[in-house]
PDB file of C-alpha atoms in Angstrom:
ATOM      1  CA  MET F1337     -15.221  20.774 -16.058  1.00 65.00           C
ATOM      2  CA  LYS F1338     -14.187  19.955 -19.663  1.00 74.00           C
ATOM      3  CA  ARG F1339     -16.504  17.464 -21.409  1.00 85.00           C
ATOM      4  CA  ILE F1340     -15.294  13.987 -21.360  1.00 91.00           C
ATOM      5  CA  ILE F1341     -15.928  11.874 -24.596  1.00 90.00           C
ATOM      6  CA  GLU F1342     -13.380   9.148 -24.487  1.00 94.00           C
ATOM      7  CA  LEU F1343     -11.871   6.841 -21.766  1.00 96.00           C
ATOM      8  CA  SER F1344      -8.487   5.118 -21.744  1.00 94.00           C
ATOM      9  CA  ALA F1345      -7.046   2.390 -19.846  1.00 94.00           C
ATOM     10  CA  ASN F1346      -3.796   0.344 -19.523  1.00 95.00           C
ATOM     11  CA  GLU F1347      -3.056  -3.087 -18.250  1.00 95.00           C
ATOM     12  CA  THR F1348      -2.760  -2.053 -14.532  1.00 94.00           C
ATOM     13  CA  THR F1349      -6.257  -0.204 -14.976  1.00 94.00           C
ATOM     14  CA  GLU F1350      -7.780  -3.287 -16.387  1.00 95.00           C
ATOM     15  CA  GLU F1351      -6.312  -5.217 -13.445  1.00 95.00           C
ATOM     16  CA  GLU F1352      -7.549  -2.923 -10.844  1.00 94.00           C
ATOM     17  CA  LEU F1353     -11.047  -2.740 -12.299  1.00 96.00           C
ATOM     18  CA  HIS F1354     -11.268  -6.576 -12.463  1.00 96.00           C
ATOM     19  CA  ARG F1355     -10.453  -6.804  -8.685  1.00 96.00           C
ATOM     20  CA  HIS F1356     -13.462  -4.839  -8.249  1.00 96.00           C
ATOM     21  CA  GLY F1357     -15.506  -6.883 -10.373  1.00 96.00           C
ATOM     22  CA  LEU F1358     -15.593  -4.274 -13.181  1.00 97.00           C
ATOM     23  CA  THR F1359     -14.334  -3.801 -16.797  1.00 96.00           C
ATOM     24  CA  LEU F1360     -13.628  -0.707 -18.881  1.00 96.00           C
ATOM     25  CA  GLU F1361     -16.989  -1.331 -20.535  1.00 97.00           C
ATOM     26  CA  HIS F1362     -18.509  -0.559 -17.038  1.00 97.00           C
ATOM     27  CA  ALA F1363     -16.828   2.739 -16.958  1.00 97.00           C
ATOM     28  CA  TYR F1364     -18.057   3.595 -20.456  1.00 96.00           C
ATOM     29  CA  GLN F1365     -21.534   2.670 -19.613  1.00 97.00           C
ATOM     30  CA  VAL F1366     -21.292   5.009 -16.658  1.00 97.00           C
ATOM     31  CA  LEU F1367     -20.155   7.852 -18.736  1.00 96.00           C
ATOM     32  CA  GLU F1368     -22.914   7.268 -21.384  1.00 95.00           C
ATOM     33  CA  GLU F1369     -25.583   7.259 -18.488  1.00 91.00           C
ATOM     34  CA  HIS F1370     -24.929  11.051 -17.630  1.00 85.00           C
ATOM     35  CA  PRO F1371     -23.066  10.611 -14.428  1.00 94.00           C
ATOM     36  CA  ALA F1372     -22.402  13.186 -11.741  1.00 94.00           C
ATOM     37  CA  PHE F1373     -18.807  14.467 -11.364  1.00 95.00           C
ATOM     38  CA  TRP F1374     -16.868  15.532  -8.135  1.00 94.00           C
ATOM     39  CA  PRO F1375     -13.308  16.498  -7.783  1.00 93.00           C
ATOM     40  CA  GLN F1376     -11.053  14.254  -5.616  1.00 89.00           C
ATOM     41  CA  LYS F1377      -8.399  16.368  -4.152  1.00 86.00           C
ATOM     42  CA  PRO F1378      -4.921  15.609  -3.889  1.00 86.00           C
ATOM     43  CA  THR F1379      -3.742  13.772  -0.956  1.00 87.00           C
ATOM     44  CA  ASP F1380      -0.759  12.039   0.457  1.00 90.00           C
ATOM     45  CA  GLU F1381      -0.796   8.267   0.340  1.00 85.00           C
ATOM     46  CA  VAL F1382       1.708   5.842   1.632  1.00 90.00           C
ATOM     47  CA  LEU F1383       3.376   3.340  -0.635  1.00 88.00           C
ATOM     48  CA  PRO F1384       4.154  -0.182   0.207  1.00 90.00           C
ATOM     49  CA  ASP F1385       7.846   0.641   0.856  1.00 94.00           C
ATOM     50  CA  GLY F1386       6.602   3.265   3.504  1.00 92.00           C
ATOM     51  CA  SER F1387       7.440   6.295   1.464  1.00 93.00           C
ATOM     52  CA  ILE F1388       4.801   8.947   0.831  1.00 93.00           C
ATOM     53  CA  ARG F1389       3.855  10.399  -2.603  1.00 89.00           C
ATOM     54  CA  ARG F1390       1.085  13.043  -3.467  1.00 89.00           C
ATOM     55  CA  ARG F1391      -1.693  11.383  -5.214  1.00 82.00           C
ATOM     56  CA  PRO F1392      -2.518  13.960  -8.044  1.00 86.00           C
ATOM     57  CA  GLU F1393      -6.226  15.521  -8.084  1.00 90.00           C
ATOM     58  CA  ARG F1394      -8.603  13.191  -9.877  1.00 94.00           C
ATOM     59  CA  ILE F1395     -12.247  12.952 -10.513  1.00 96.00           C
ATOM     60  CA  GLN F1396     -15.201  10.770  -9.059  1.00 96.00           C
ATOM     61  CA  MET F1397     -17.541   9.838 -11.910  1.00 97.00           C
ATOM     62  CA  ILE F1398     -20.692   8.482 -10.201  1.00 97.00           C
ATOM     63  CA  GLY F1399     -23.554   6.839 -12.114  1.00 96.00           C
ATOM     64  CA  PRO F1400     -25.481   3.790 -13.166  1.00 97.00           C
ATOM     65  CA  ASP F1401     -24.065   1.136 -15.596  1.00 96.00           C
ATOM     66  CA  ARG F1402     -26.500  -0.443 -17.895  1.00 95.00           C
ATOM     67  CA  SER F1403     -27.821  -2.793 -15.453  1.00 94.00           C
ATOM     68  CA  GLY F1404     -28.789   0.048 -13.039  1.00 93.00           C
ATOM     69  CA  ARG F1405     -25.783  -0.727 -10.588  1.00 96.00           C
ATOM     70  CA  LEU F1406     -24.491   2.632  -9.432  1.00 97.00           C
ATOM     71  CA  LEU F1407     -20.762   2.628  -9.647  1.00 98.00           C
ATOM     72  CA  THR F1408     -17.839   4.937  -8.828  1.00 98.00           C
ATOM     73  CA  ILE F1409     -15.288   5.395 -11.348  1.00 98.00           C
ATOM     74  CA  ILE F1410     -12.033   7.375 -10.524  1.00 97.00           C
ATOM     75  CA  ILE F1411     -10.532   9.083 -13.631  1.00 97.00           C
ATOM     76  CA  GLU F1412      -7.860  11.716 -14.240  1.00 95.00           C
ATOM     77  CA  PRO F1413      -8.990  15.266 -15.342  1.00 93.00           C
ATOM     78  CA  PRO F1414      -9.428  15.115 -19.205  1.00 93.00           C
ATOM     79  CA  VAL F1415      -6.971  16.242 -21.767  1.00 91.00           C
ATOM     80  CA  ASP F1416      -8.460  16.927 -25.237  1.00 90.00           C
ATOM     81  CA  GLY F1417     -11.835  15.168 -24.067  1.00 90.00           C
ATOM     82  CA  ALA F1418      -9.929  12.005 -22.898  1.00 93.00           C
ATOM     83  CA  SER F1419      -9.702  10.672 -19.251  1.00 96.00           C
ATOM     84  CA  HIS F1420      -7.653   7.908 -18.021  1.00 96.00           C
ATOM     85  CA  VAL F1421      -9.535   5.596 -15.802  1.00 97.00           C
ATOM     86  CA  ILE F1422      -7.600   4.691 -12.414  1.00 95.00           C
ATOM     87  CA  THR F1423     -10.065   2.353 -10.669  1.00 95.00           C
ATOM     88  CA  GLY F1424     -13.578   1.738  -9.852  1.00 97.00           C
ATOM     89  CA  TRP F1425     -16.065   0.050  -7.430  1.00 97.00           C
ATOM     90  CA  ASP F1426     -19.773  -0.105  -6.300  1.00 97.00           C
ATOM     91  CA  ALA F1427     -20.760   3.142  -5.038  1.00 97.00           C
ATOM     92  CA  SER F1428     -20.745   3.392  -1.135  1.00 96.00           C
ATOM     93  CA  LYS F1429     -23.829   4.352   0.665  1.00 97.00           C
ATOM     94  CA  ALA F1430     -22.506   7.995   1.097  1.00 95.00           C
ATOM     95  CA  GLN F1431     -21.664   8.240  -2.644  1.00 95.00           C
ATOM     96  CA  ARG F1432     -25.247   6.837  -3.634  1.00 95.00           C
ATOM     97  CA  ASP F1433     -26.769   9.403  -1.400  1.00 95.00           C
ATOM     98  CA  ARG F1434     -24.730  12.198  -2.877  1.00 93.00           C
ATOM     99  CA  TYR F1435     -25.714  11.014  -6.406  1.00 94.00           C
ATOM    100  CA  GLN F1436     -29.402  10.763  -5.876  1.00 93.00           C
ATOM    101  CA  LYS F1437     -29.368  14.329  -4.178  1.00 91.00           C
ATOM    102  CA  THR F1438     -27.580  15.693  -7.228  1.00 87.00           C
ATOM    103  CA  LYS F1439     -29.959  14.113  -9.738  1.00 81.00           C
ATOM    104  CA  ARG F1440     -33.132  15.183  -7.705  1.00 78.00           C
ATOM    105  CA  GLY F1441     -31.815  18.821  -7.946  1.00 69.00           C
ATOM    106  CA  ALA F1442     -31.263  18.658 -11.443  1.00 57.00           C
TER     107      ALA F1442
END
């Protein structure tokens, strides 16, 4: 994967992060703390109007923020070192286990 050196967000992203108790600063903290990355495959999703759209491939960036809270941040693949943040949340048990297993093997 290409190196990510910058994150971007828009108002929709900021609102989405806020719904999960996060800010863009949390995403930057995860990026700075040497996260683990996993591809998130494209998938079909049903929109509110009932139509279906293909969600593009994205990346799960999982790691701690400065307080040690383990977070999952969903980002777009990087372009020229920059990735757009889509959303984020506290890592699930499965995500925490996967992250810990990866870091033990590093």
